[in-house]
Amino acid sequence: VKVFLGERLIEAAQARIPPEDRGFLLGDGVFETFGVKAGQARDVPAHLERLRAGLSALGFHPALSDADLEAALAETIAANGVETGSARLTLSRGPGPRGLVPPEPSTPTLLITAQPRTGAPPGPAKAAIATVTRRNEHSPLARLKTLNYLDSVLALNEARAKGADEALLLNTAGRLACASAANLYLVISGQAVTPPVVEGVLPGTVRRHLLDGGEATERALFPADAAQASEAFLTSSAGVRAVVAVDGRPVGDGRPGPVFERIAAAFG
Amino acid sequence: VKVFLGERLIEAAQARIPPEDRGFLLGDGVFETFGVKAGQARDVPAHLERLRAGLSALGFHPALSDADLEAALAETIAANGVETGSARLTLSRGPGPRGLVPPEPSTPTLLITAQPRTGAPPGPAKAAIATVTRRNEHSPLARLKTLNYLDSVLALNEARAKGADEALLLNTAGRLACASAANLYLVISGQAVTPPVVEGVLPGTVRRHLLDGGEATERALFPADAAQASEAFLTSSAGVRAVVAVDGRPVGDGRPGPVFERIAAAFG
């Protein structure tokens, strides 16, 4: 297994993140996960655009162009022989002294890994609405893909402890925001609807395709809407996944439905 | 410089966090920062109690007793010859496969660093109330010291860009919660008051001493309260710091006051 660290590919076993890296100490960084098909990362421009938005919000920038990042990504995927799977590009602010004040200039840490898909894609999900935590729509971090991922970890752990496969997170206003690492859609009156990003939602790349293509529209969603929906599903760079139950109650007839099937065929 | 990593002290330059560590990838871990005086970490039992609370919330546990952790901490402080300064103990969930689901069992990563204090303690702070983000009192993370520290980094960066020294964070309800890495107190009618932890506040170790000793009481605080306060100050394991202005307006007479002086003398 090889990883791209800093400026080159190296053996994963030799890759070293220094203990003063702010990614490790403070979660001070951003990442993107790319789907890989036919040996190619998908939706690279959209992912890099979101990565740049995150870097701007955090206020640090690597001395690497998008073309540099794309080349490093392709190199990592090829070196690991990944045909179908995923790749993750992480950029932390790099090493810093004690405390919160970032060094100026920073020397960001770039890490890229690539993994083949192992096993079959996950089947339909039973979801549980997280009670342990809520997504903070008052923070820009809710709309960025940063290394601060603990709320999602807590929510997913709670869901799994309840026997569910996925967590749905409410925002602080009590409305539905998203799953632990995916956008959420309910099908209401035949139309797939998903919460707007102001609700504390990551602007996903597949979500963008669905909105641009008229396959979904934006609307604030309440937990009670899940009971009215004929279908529910999730999208992420990992694909499209049906949600067949929420908190133990079936969504629609409790099976993946036609809207999910159509979208999964196009974007899965 | 030596750091304690895993089970032993090593040269910092040789310390390696593996790139699959969930601390680096997801901010999946907790930490404590200890004040060091006369070569001794202060308030160790209180810090370790809070650390254990964080580990319980996250659901992983190192195979190390509090006595083991305390011994490693003392060893790190001694090896670096730190008389006056600080030490940081970080515990991440350790390496994991791709995705959010934690490995079972996990193999947590322990990192301890110790630094002498450099320069004089910081003087009185001019604070700015963060507008870029808010603290999420609906998440247990607001009451734990985890590696998800980006909201504080964003708030402090905003404050510094405005020419202030510190950030004050509001919770999602718009009430005052804390500073970027310290508890906040306003002195109102001669009494130091600080928001209760349900407001999204870390239960600080110095804060505990002040409450237990009757030096401070808990009360929800609104931004407008800062204009009524005769003094404001912050506490953390780094010490006690006066806040002499908020958003450009002086607090009280704009100088450190008698309540601050008394508490700084006792806990600084």
Coordinates of C-alpha atoms in Angstrom, one line a residue:
Chain A
V1 CA 0.0 0.0 0.0
K2 CA 1.3 3.4 -1.0
V3 CA 0.2 6.8 0.2
F4 CA 1.0 10.2 -1.1
L5 CA 2.4 12.3 1.7
G6 CA 3.8 15.8 1.3
E7 CA 5.3 15.7 -2.2
R8 CA 5.6 12.0 -3.1
L9 CA 4.3 8.5 -3.0
I10 CA 5.7 6.4 -0.2
E11 CA 5.0 3.1 1.5
A12 CA 2.1 3.5 4.0
A13 CA 4.2 1.8 6.6
Q14 CA 6.8 4.6 6.3
A15 CA 4.3 7.5 6.3
R16 CA 4.7 9.7 9.4
I17 CA 2.4 12.5 10.5
P18 CA 4.4 14.5 13.0
P19 CA 2.9 14.7 16.5
E20 CA 2.8 18.5 16.3
D21 CA 0.5 18.4 13.2
R22 CA -2.6 20.5 13.9
G23 CA -4.6 18.0 12.0
F24 CA -3.9 15.5 14.8
L25 CA -4.0 18.0 17.6
L26 CA -7.0 20.1 16.7
G27 CA -8.7 18.6 13.7
D28 CA -7.4 21.6 11.8
G29 CA -7.9 20.6 8.2
V30 CA -10.2 19.4 5.5
F31 CA -10.6 16.4 3.3
E32 CA -12.4 15.0 0.3
T33 CA -13.4 11.4 -0.5
F34 CA -13.6 10.6 -4.2
G35 CA -15.4 7.6 -5.7
V36 CA -13.1 5.7 -8.1
K37 CA -14.5 3.9 -11.1
A38 CA -12.4 2.4 -14.0
G39 CA -9.3 3.6 -12.2
Q40 CA -10.4 7.2 -12.3
A41 CA -11.5 9.6 -9.5
R42 CA -14.9 11.0 -10.1
D43 CA -16.2 14.5 -9.9
V44 CA -12.7 15.9 -9.3
P45 CA -13.5 19.5 -10.1
A46 CA -16.5 19.6 -7.8
H47 CA -14.5 18.0 -5.0
L48 CA -11.6 20.4 -5.4
E49 CA -13.9 23.4 -5.5
R50 CA -15.4 22.3 -2.1
L51 CA -11.9 21.6 -0.8
R52 CA -10.8 25.2 -1.7
A53 CA -13.9 26.6 0.0
G54 CA -12.9 24.8 3.1
L55 CA -9.3 26.0 2.9
S56 CA -10.6 29.6 2.5
A57 CA -12.8 29.3 5.5
L58 CA -9.9 27.9 7.6
G59 CA -7.5 30.4 6.1
F60 CA -4.6 28.3 4.9
H61 CA -3.5 27.3 1.4
P62 CA -1.1 24.7 0.2
A63 CA 1.4 25.7 -2.5
L64 CA -0.3 23.2 -4.9
S65 CA -2.6 24.0 -7.8
D66 CA -5.7 21.9 -8.5
A67 CA -3.7 20.3 -11.3
D68 CA -1.0 19.3 -8.8
L69 CA -3.6 17.8 -6.5
E70 CA -5.4 16.0 -9.4
A71 CA -2.1 14.5 -10.6
A72 CA -1.2 13.4 -7.1
L73 CA -4.6 11.8 -6.7
A74 CA -4.3 10.0 -10.0
E75 CA -0.8 8.8 -9.1
T76 CA -2.0 7.4 -5.8
I77 CA -4.9 5.6 -7.4
A78 CA -2.7 4.1 -10.1
A79 CA 0.1 3.1 -7.7
N80 CA -2.4 1.1 -5.6
G81 CA -4.1 -0.5 -8.6
V82 CA -7.5 0.7 -7.6
E83 CA -10.1 0.2 -10.3
T84 CA -13.3 0.4 -8.2
G85 CA -13.1 2.0 -4.8
S86 CA -12.3 5.3 -3.2
A87 CA -9.6 7.8 -2.6
R88 CA -9.3 10.3 0.2
L89 CA -7.3 13.5 0.0
T90 CA -6.6 15.2 3.4
L91 CA -5.0 18.6 3.9
S92 CA -4.2 19.7 7.4
R93 CA -2.8 23.0 8.4
G94 CA 0.4 21.2 9.3
P95 CA 2.7 21.5 12.3
G96 CA 2.2 24.3 14.8
P97 CA 3.4 25.4 18.2
R98 CA 1.3 24.9 21.3
G99 CA -2.0 26.6 21.4
L100 CA -4.7 27.6 18.9
V101 CA -3.0 30.4 17.0
P102 CA -1.9 29.1 13.6
P103 CA 1.6 29.6 12.5
E104 CA 2.2 32.1 9.7
P105 CA 2.9 30.9 7.2
S106 CA 1.7 27.4 7.7
T107 CA 3.2 24.3 5.9
P108 CA 0.1 22.2 5.2
T109 CA 0.3 18.4 5.2
L110 CA -1.1 16.6 2.2
L111 CA -2.1 13.0 2.5
I112 CA -3.8 10.9 -0.2
T113 CA -4.8 7.3 0.2
A114 CA -6.7 5.0 -2.2
Q115 CA -8.5 1.8 -1.4
P116 CA -10.3 -0.8 -3.6
R117 CA -13.9 -1.5 -2.7
T118 CA -14.0 -4.7 -0.6
G119 CA -17.2 -6.7 -0.6
A120 CA -20.6 -5.8 -2.0
P121 CA -22.0 -2.3 -1.8
P122 CA -24.0 -1.8 1.4
G123 CA -27.6 -2.8 1.1
P124 CA -30.7 -0.8 2.2
A125 CA -30.2 1.0 5.5
K126 CA -32.2 1.1 8.7
A127 CA -31.7 4.5 10.1
A128 CA -32.0 5.9 13.6
I129 CA -32.4 9.6 14.4
A130 CA -29.5 10.6 16.6
T131 CA -30.4 11.8 20.1
V132 CA -26.9 12.1 21.4
T133 CA -26.0 15.1 19.3
R134 CA -27.2 17.6 16.8
R135 CA -25.6 19.2 13.8
N136 CA -24.7 22.9 14.3
E137 CA -26.1 24.9 11.4
H138 CA -24.7 28.0 13.1
S139 CA -21.2 26.8 12.3
P140 CA -19.6 27.0 8.8
L141 CA -18.1 23.6 9.6
A142 CA -21.5 22.0 9.0
R143 CA -21.2 23.0 5.3
L144 CA -17.5 22.0 5.0
K145 CA -15.8 18.7 5.0
T146 CA -13.4 19.1 7.9
L147 CA -11.4 16.9 10.1
N148 CA -13.9 17.6 12.9
Y149 CA -16.0 14.5 12.4
L150 CA -16.8 13.5 16.0
D151 CA -20.5 14.4 16.0
S152 CA -21.0 12.0 13.1
V153 CA -19.0 9.3 14.8
L154 CA -21.1 9.7 18.0
A155 CA -24.3 9.6 16.0
L156 CA -23.3 6.5 14.0
N157 CA -22.2 4.8 17.2
E158 CA -25.5 5.5 18.8
A159 CA -27.4 4.2 15.7
R160 CA -25.3 1.0 15.6
A161 CA -25.8 0.4 19.3
K162 CA -29.6 0.5 18.6
G163 CA -29.2 -2.1 15.8
A164 CA -29.5 0.5 13.0
D165 CA -27.1 0.9 10.1
E166 CA -27.1 4.6 9.7
A167 CA -27.7 7.8 11.7
L168 CA -29.8 10.7 10.7
L169 CA -28.8 14.0 12.4
L170 CA -31.1 16.8 13.4
N171 CA -29.9 20.4 13.4
T172 CA -30.2 22.5 16.5
A173 CA -33.6 23.6 15.4
G174 CA -34.8 20.0 15.4
R175 CA -35.1 19.6 11.6
L176 CA -33.5 16.8 9.6
A177 CA -30.1 17.7 8.2
C178 CA -28.3 14.6 6.9
A179 CA -26.9 11.2 7.6
S180 CA -23.5 10.5 9.3
A181 CA -21.6 11.1 6.0
A182 CA -24.2 11.4 3.3
N183 CA -27.0 13.7 2.1
L184 CA -30.6 12.8 2.9
Y185 CA -33.6 12.8 0.7
L186 CA -37.2 12.0 1.3
V187 CA -39.6 11.3 -1.5
I188 CA -42.8 13.2 -0.8
S189 CA -45.6 13.3 -3.4
G190 CA -43.3 11.6 -5.9
Q191 CA -40.6 14.3 -5.5
A192 CA -37.2 13.8 -3.9
V193 CA -36.6 16.6 -1.4
T194 CA -33.5 17.4 0.6
P195 CA -32.7 20.1 3.2
P196 CA -31.0 23.3 2.0
V197 CA -27.4 23.8 3.1
V198 CA -28.4 26.5 5.5
E199 CA -29.9 23.7 7.6
G200 CA -26.4 22.5 8.4
V201 CA -25.9 20.3 5.4
L202 CA -22.7 19.5 3.4
P203 CA -23.2 20.5 -0.2
G204 CA -22.5 17.0 -1.6
T205 CA -21.3 16.4 -5.2
V206 CA -24.0 13.9 -6.0
R207 CA -26.6 16.2 -4.3
R208 CA -25.5 18.9 -6.7
H209 CA -26.0 16.7 -9.7
L210 CA -29.5 15.7 -8.5
L211 CA -30.5 19.4 -7.9
D212 CA -29.0 20.6 -11.2
G213 CA -30.7 17.7 -13.1
G214 CA -34.1 18.4 -11.5
E215 CA -34.1 15.0 -9.8
A216 CA -34.4 16.7 -6.3
T217 CA -35.5 20.0 -4.8
E218 CA -34.6 21.7 -1.6
R219 CA -37.0 22.0 1.3
A220 CA -36.6 22.0 5.1
L221 CA -37.6 18.6 6.5
F222 CA -39.0 17.7 9.9
P223 CA -38.7 14.3 11.5
A224 CA -42.4 13.8 11.0
D225 CA -41.9 14.1 7.3
A226 CA -40.2 10.7 7.3
A227 CA -43.5 9.1 8.2
Q228 CA -45.2 10.7 5.2
A229 CA -42.5 9.8 2.7
S230 CA -42.9 7.0 0.2
E231 CA -39.1 6.6 0.1
A232 CA -35.9 7.8 1.6
F233 CA -32.4 7.6 0.4
L234 CA -28.8 8.8 0.9
T235 CA -26.2 10.0 -1.5
S236 CA -22.4 10.4 -1.1
S237 CA -19.4 9.8 -3.2
A238 CA -19.7 6.2 -2.0
G239 CA -23.0 6.0 -4.0
V240 CA -26.7 6.0 -3.5
R241 CA -28.3 4.0 -0.6
A242 CA -31.9 3.3 0.2
V243 CA -33.2 4.0 3.7
V244 CA -36.0 1.6 4.4
A245 CA -36.8 2.3 8.1
V246 CA -36.4 5.3 10.5
D247 CA -36.4 4.5 14.2
G248 CA -37.9 1.1 13.6
R249 CA -40.8 2.3 11.4
P250 CA -40.8 1.4 7.7
V251 CA -40.4 4.2 5.2
G252 CA -43.2 3.7 2.6
D253 CA -43.6 -0.1 2.1
G254 CA -40.2 -0.7 3.7
R255 CA -38.4 -1.5 0.5
P256 CA -36.2 0.4 -1.9
G257 CA -38.6 2.3 -4.2
P258 CA -38.7 3.5 -7.8
V259 CA -37.2 6.9 -7.3
F260 CA -34.2 5.4 -5.5
E261 CA -33.8 2.8 -8.2
R262 CA -33.8 5.4 -11.0
I263 CA -31.3 7.6 -9.2
A264 CA -29.1 4.7 -8.1
A265 CA -28.9 3.5 -11.7
A266 CA -27.8 7.0 -12.8
F267 CA -25.4 7.9 -10.0
G268 CA -24.7 4.7 -8.0
Chain B
V1 CA 12.7 17.5 23.0
K2 CA 11.2 14.2 24.0
V3 CA 7.6 13.1 23.7
F4 CA 5.8 10.1 25.2
L5 CA 4.2 8.1 22.4
G6 CA 2.5 4.8 22.9
E7 CA 4.5 3.2 25.7
R8 CA 7.7 5.2 26.0
L9 CA 9.6 8.4 25.7
I10 CA 11.2 9.1 22.3
E11 CA 12.8 12.0 20.5
A12 CA 10.1 14.2 19.1
A13 CA 11.8 14.1 15.7
Q14 CA 11.3 10.3 15.6
A15 CA 7.7 10.3 16.8
R16 CA 5.3 9.1 14.1
I17 CA 1.5 9.3 14.1
P18 CA 0.4 6.8 11.4
P19 CA -1.6 8.3 8.6
E20 CA -4.5 6.0 9.4
D21 CA -4.9 7.3 12.9
R22 CA -8.5 8.4 13.5
G23 CA -7.2 11.3 15.5
F24 CA -5.7 12.8 12.3
L25 CA -8.5 11.6 10.0
L26 CA -11.6 12.5 12.0
G27 CA -10.5 14.3 15.1
D28 CA -11.5 11.2 17.0
G29 CA -9.9 11.6 20.4
V30 CA -9.6 13.7 23.5
F31 CA -6.9 15.7 25.2
E32 CA -6.0 17.5 28.4
T33 CA -3.6 20.4 28.9
F34 CA -2.0 20.6 32.4
G35 CA -0.4 23.6 33.9
V36 CA 3.1 22.7 35.2
K37 CA 4.6 24.5 38.2
A38 CA 7.7 23.5 40.1
G39 CA 8.1 20.6 37.7
Q40 CA 4.7 19.1 38.6
A41 CA 1.5 18.9 36.6
R42 CA -1.3 20.5 38.5
D43 CA -4.8 19.2 39.1
V44 CA -4.0 15.8 37.7
P45 CA -7.0 14.0 39.2
A46 CA -9.5 16.5 37.9
H47 CA -8.0 16.5 34.4
L48 CA -7.9 12.7 34.3
E49 CA -11.6 12.5 35.5
R50 CA -12.6 14.8 32.6
L51 CA -10.4 12.7 30.2
R52 CA -12.2 9.6 31.3
A53 CA -15.6 11.3 30.8
G54 CA -14.5 12.1 27.2
L55 CA -13.4 8.5 26.6
S56 CA -16.7 7.1 27.9
A57 CA -18.6 9.5 25.6
L58 CA -16.5 8.5 22.6
G59 CA -16.6 4.8 23.6
F60 CA -12.9 3.7 23.7
H61 CA -10.5 3.1 26.5
P62 CA -6.7 2.7 26.6
A63 CA -5.3 -0.2 28.5
L64 CA -3.7 2.3 30.9
S65 CA -4.7 3.2 34.5
D66 CA -4.8 6.7 35.8
A67 CA -1.6 5.9 37.7
D68 CA 0.0 4.8 34.3
L69 CA -1.1 8.1 32.7
E70 CA 0.1 10.1 35.6
A71 CA 3.5 8.4 35.6
A72 CA 3.9 8.9 31.9
L73 CA 3.0 12.6 32.3
A74 CA 5.6 13.1 35.1
E75 CA 8.2 11.3 33.1
T76 CA 7.6 13.5 30.1
I77 CA 7.8 16.7 32.2
A78 CA 11.0 15.6 33.8
A79 CA 12.6 14.4 30.6
N80 CA 12.1 17.9 29.1
G81 CA 13.2 19.7 32.3
V82 CA 10.0 21.7 32.4
E83 CA 9.7 23.7 35.7
T84 CA 7.1 26.2 34.7
G85 CA 5.0 25.6 31.6
S86 CA 2.4 23.1 30.3
A87 CA 2.0 19.5 29.3
R88 CA -0.6 18.1 26.9
L89 CA -1.9 14.5 27.0
T90 CA -3.7 13.4 23.8
L91 CA -5.5 10.1 23.4
S92 CA -6.9 9.3 20.0
R93 CA -8.9 6.2 19.1
G94 CA -5.9 5.1 17.1
P95 CA -5.7 3.6 13.6
G96 CA -8.9 2.5 11.8
P97 CA -10.0 1.4 8.3
R98 CA -11.7 3.7 5.9
G99 CA -15.0 5.2 7.1
L100 CA -16.6 6.3 10.4
V101 CA -17.2 2.9 12.0
P102 CA -14.6 2.5 14.7
P103 CA -12.5 -0.7 14.8
E104 CA -13.3 -3.1 17.7
P105 CA -11.2 -3.3 19.7
S106 CA -9.4 0.0 19.1
T107 CA -5.7 0.5 19.8
P108 CA -5.7 4.1 21.1
T109 CA -2.7 6.4 20.5
L110 CA -1.2 8.1 23.6
L111 CA 0.9 11.2 23.0
I112 CA 2.2 13.4 25.8
T113 CA 4.3 16.6 25.2
A114 CA 5.6 19.1 27.7
Q115 CA 6.8 22.7 27.0
P116 CA 8.4 25.3 29.2
R117 CA 6.6 28.7 29.3
T118 CA 8.3 31.1 26.9
G119 CA 8.0 34.8 27.6
A120 CA 5.8 36.6 30.1
P121 CA 2.2 35.4 30.7
P122 CA -0.2 37.1 28.4
G123 CA -1.5 40.5 29.6
P124 CA -5.1 41.7 29.7
A125 CA -7.2 40.6 26.7
K126 CA -9.3 42.6 24.3
A127 CA -12.1 40.2 23.3
A128 CA -14.3 40.0 20.3
I129 CA -17.6 38.1 20.2
A130 CA -17.3 35.6 17.3
T131 CA -19.8 36.0 14.5
V132 CA -18.3 33.3 12.2
T133 CA -19.5 30.4 14.4
R134 CA -21.4 29.4 17.5
R135 CA -20.8 26.8 20.1
N136 CA -23.2 23.8 19.9
E137 CA -24.7 23.3 23.3
H138 CA -26.8 20.4 21.8
S139 CA -23.6 18.3 21.3
P140 CA -21.8 16.6 24.2
L141 CA -18.6 17.7 22.5
A142 CA -19.2 21.2 23.9
R143 CA -18.7 19.8 27.3
L144 CA -15.7 17.6 26.5
K145 CA -12.1 18.4 25.5
T146 CA -11.9 16.7 22.1
L147 CA -9.7 16.9 19.1
N148 CA -12.6 18.7 17.3
Y149 CA -11.3 22.2 18.0
L150 CA -12.0 24.0 14.7
D151 CA -14.9 26.2 15.9
S152 CA -12.5 27.7 18.4
V153 CA -9.8 28.1 15.8
L154 CA -12.2 29.9 13.5
A155 CA -13.4 32.2 16.3
L156 CA -9.9 33.1 17.4
N157 CA -8.8 33.8 13.9
E158 CA -11.8 36.1 13.4
A159 CA -11.0 37.9 16.7
R160 CA -7.3 38.4 15.8
A161 CA -8.2 39.6 12.3
K162 CA -10.3 42.3 14.1
G163 CA -7.3 43.3 16.2
A164 CA -8.6 41.5 19.4
D165 CA -6.6 39.0 21.5
E166 CA -9.4 36.6 22.3
A167 CA -12.7 35.3 21.0
L168 CA -15.9 34.9 23.0
L169 CA -18.3 32.3 21.6
L170 CA -22.0 32.4 21.8
N171 CA -24.0 29.2 21.9
T172 CA -26.7 28.5 19.3
A173 CA -29.3 30.3 21.5
G174 CA -27.2 33.5 21.4
R175 CA -26.0 33.4 25.0
L176 CA -22.3 33.7 26.0
A177 CA -20.6 30.3 26.4
C178 CA -16.8 30.7 26.8
A179 CA -13.6 32.0 25.2
S180 CA -11.7 30.0 22.5
A181 CA -10.0 27.8 25.1
A182 CA -11.0 29.2 28.5
N183 CA -14.0 29.7 30.8
L184 CA -15.6 33.1 30.9
Y185 CA -16.7 35.1 34.0
L186 CA -18.4 38.4 34.3
V187 CA -18.4 40.3 37.5
I188 CA -21.9 41.6 38.1
S189 CA -22.9 43.3 41.4
G190 CA -19.5 42.3 42.8
Q191 CA -20.1 38.6 42.1
A192 CA -18.2 36.6 39.4
V193 CA -20.8 34.6 37.3
T194 CA -20.1 32.0 34.6
P195 CA -22.4 30.1 32.3
P196 CA -23.5 26.6 33.4
V197 CA -22.2 23.7 31.4
V198 CA -25.6 23.1 29.7
E199 CA -24.9 26.3 27.8
G200 CA -22.2 24.5 25.9
V201 CA -19.3 25.0 28.3
L202 CA -16.3 22.9 29.1
P203 CA -16.2 22.1 32.8
G204 CA -12.8 23.6 33.4
T205 CA -10.6 22.6 36.4
V206 CA -10.0 26.1 37.6
R207 CA -13.7 26.9 37.1
R208 CA -14.5 23.9 39.4
H209 CA -12.2 25.4 42.1
L210 CA -13.9 28.8 41.8
L211 CA -17.4 27.3 42.1
D212 CA -16.5 25.0 44.9
G213 CA -14.8 27.8 46.8
G214 CA -17.7 30.2 46.4
E215 CA -15.6 32.6 44.3
A216 CA -18.1 32.3 41.4
T217 CA -21.6 31.2 40.7
E218 CA -23.4 29.9 37.6
R219 CA -25.9 31.9 35.6
A220 CA -26.8 32.1 31.9
L221 CA -25.1 35.2 30.4
F222 CA -26.3 37.4 27.5
P223 CA -24.0 39.5 25.4
A224 CA -25.6 42.6 26.8
D225 CA -24.5 41.5 30.3
A226 CA -20.9 42.3 29.3
A227 CA -21.9 46.0 29.1
Q228 CA -23.2 45.8 32.7
A229 CA -20.2 44.0 34.1
S230 CA -17.6 45.7 36.3
E231 CA -15.0 43.1 35.2
A232 CA -14.5 40.1 33.0
F233 CA -11.9 37.4 33.1
L234 CA -11.0 34.0 31.8
T235 CA -9.7 30.9 33.5
S236 CA -7.9 27.8 32.0
S237 CA -5.1 25.6 33.0
A238 CA -2.9 28.3 31.5
G239 CA -4.0 30.6 34.3
V240 CA -6.3 33.6 34.8
R241 CA -6.5 36.4 32.3
A242 CA -8.4 39.7 32.6
V243 CA -10.7 40.8 29.7
V244 CA -10.7 44.6 29.5
A245 CA -12.7 45.1 26.4
V246 CA -15.5 43.3 24.4
D247 CA -16.0 44.3 20.8
G248 CA -14.1 47.5 21.4
R249 CA -16.0 48.7 24.4
P250 CA -14.2 48.7 27.8
V251 CA -15.4 46.4 30.5
G252 CA -15.9 48.4 33.6
D253 CA -13.1 51.0 33.7
G254 CA -11.2 49.1 31.1
R255 CA -8.5 47.8 33.5
P256 CA -8.1 44.5 35.4
G257 CA -10.2 44.8 38.5
P258 CA -10.1 43.6 42.1
V259 CA -12.0 40.4 41.7
F260 CA -9.6 39.4 38.9
E261 CA -6.6 40.4 41.0
R262 CA -7.7 38.3 43.9
I263 CA -8.5 35.2 41.8
A264 CA -5.3 35.5 39.8
A265 CA -3.3 35.7 43.0
A266 CA -4.9 32.5 44.2
F267 CA -5.1 30.5 40.9
G268 CA -2.8 32.2 38.4

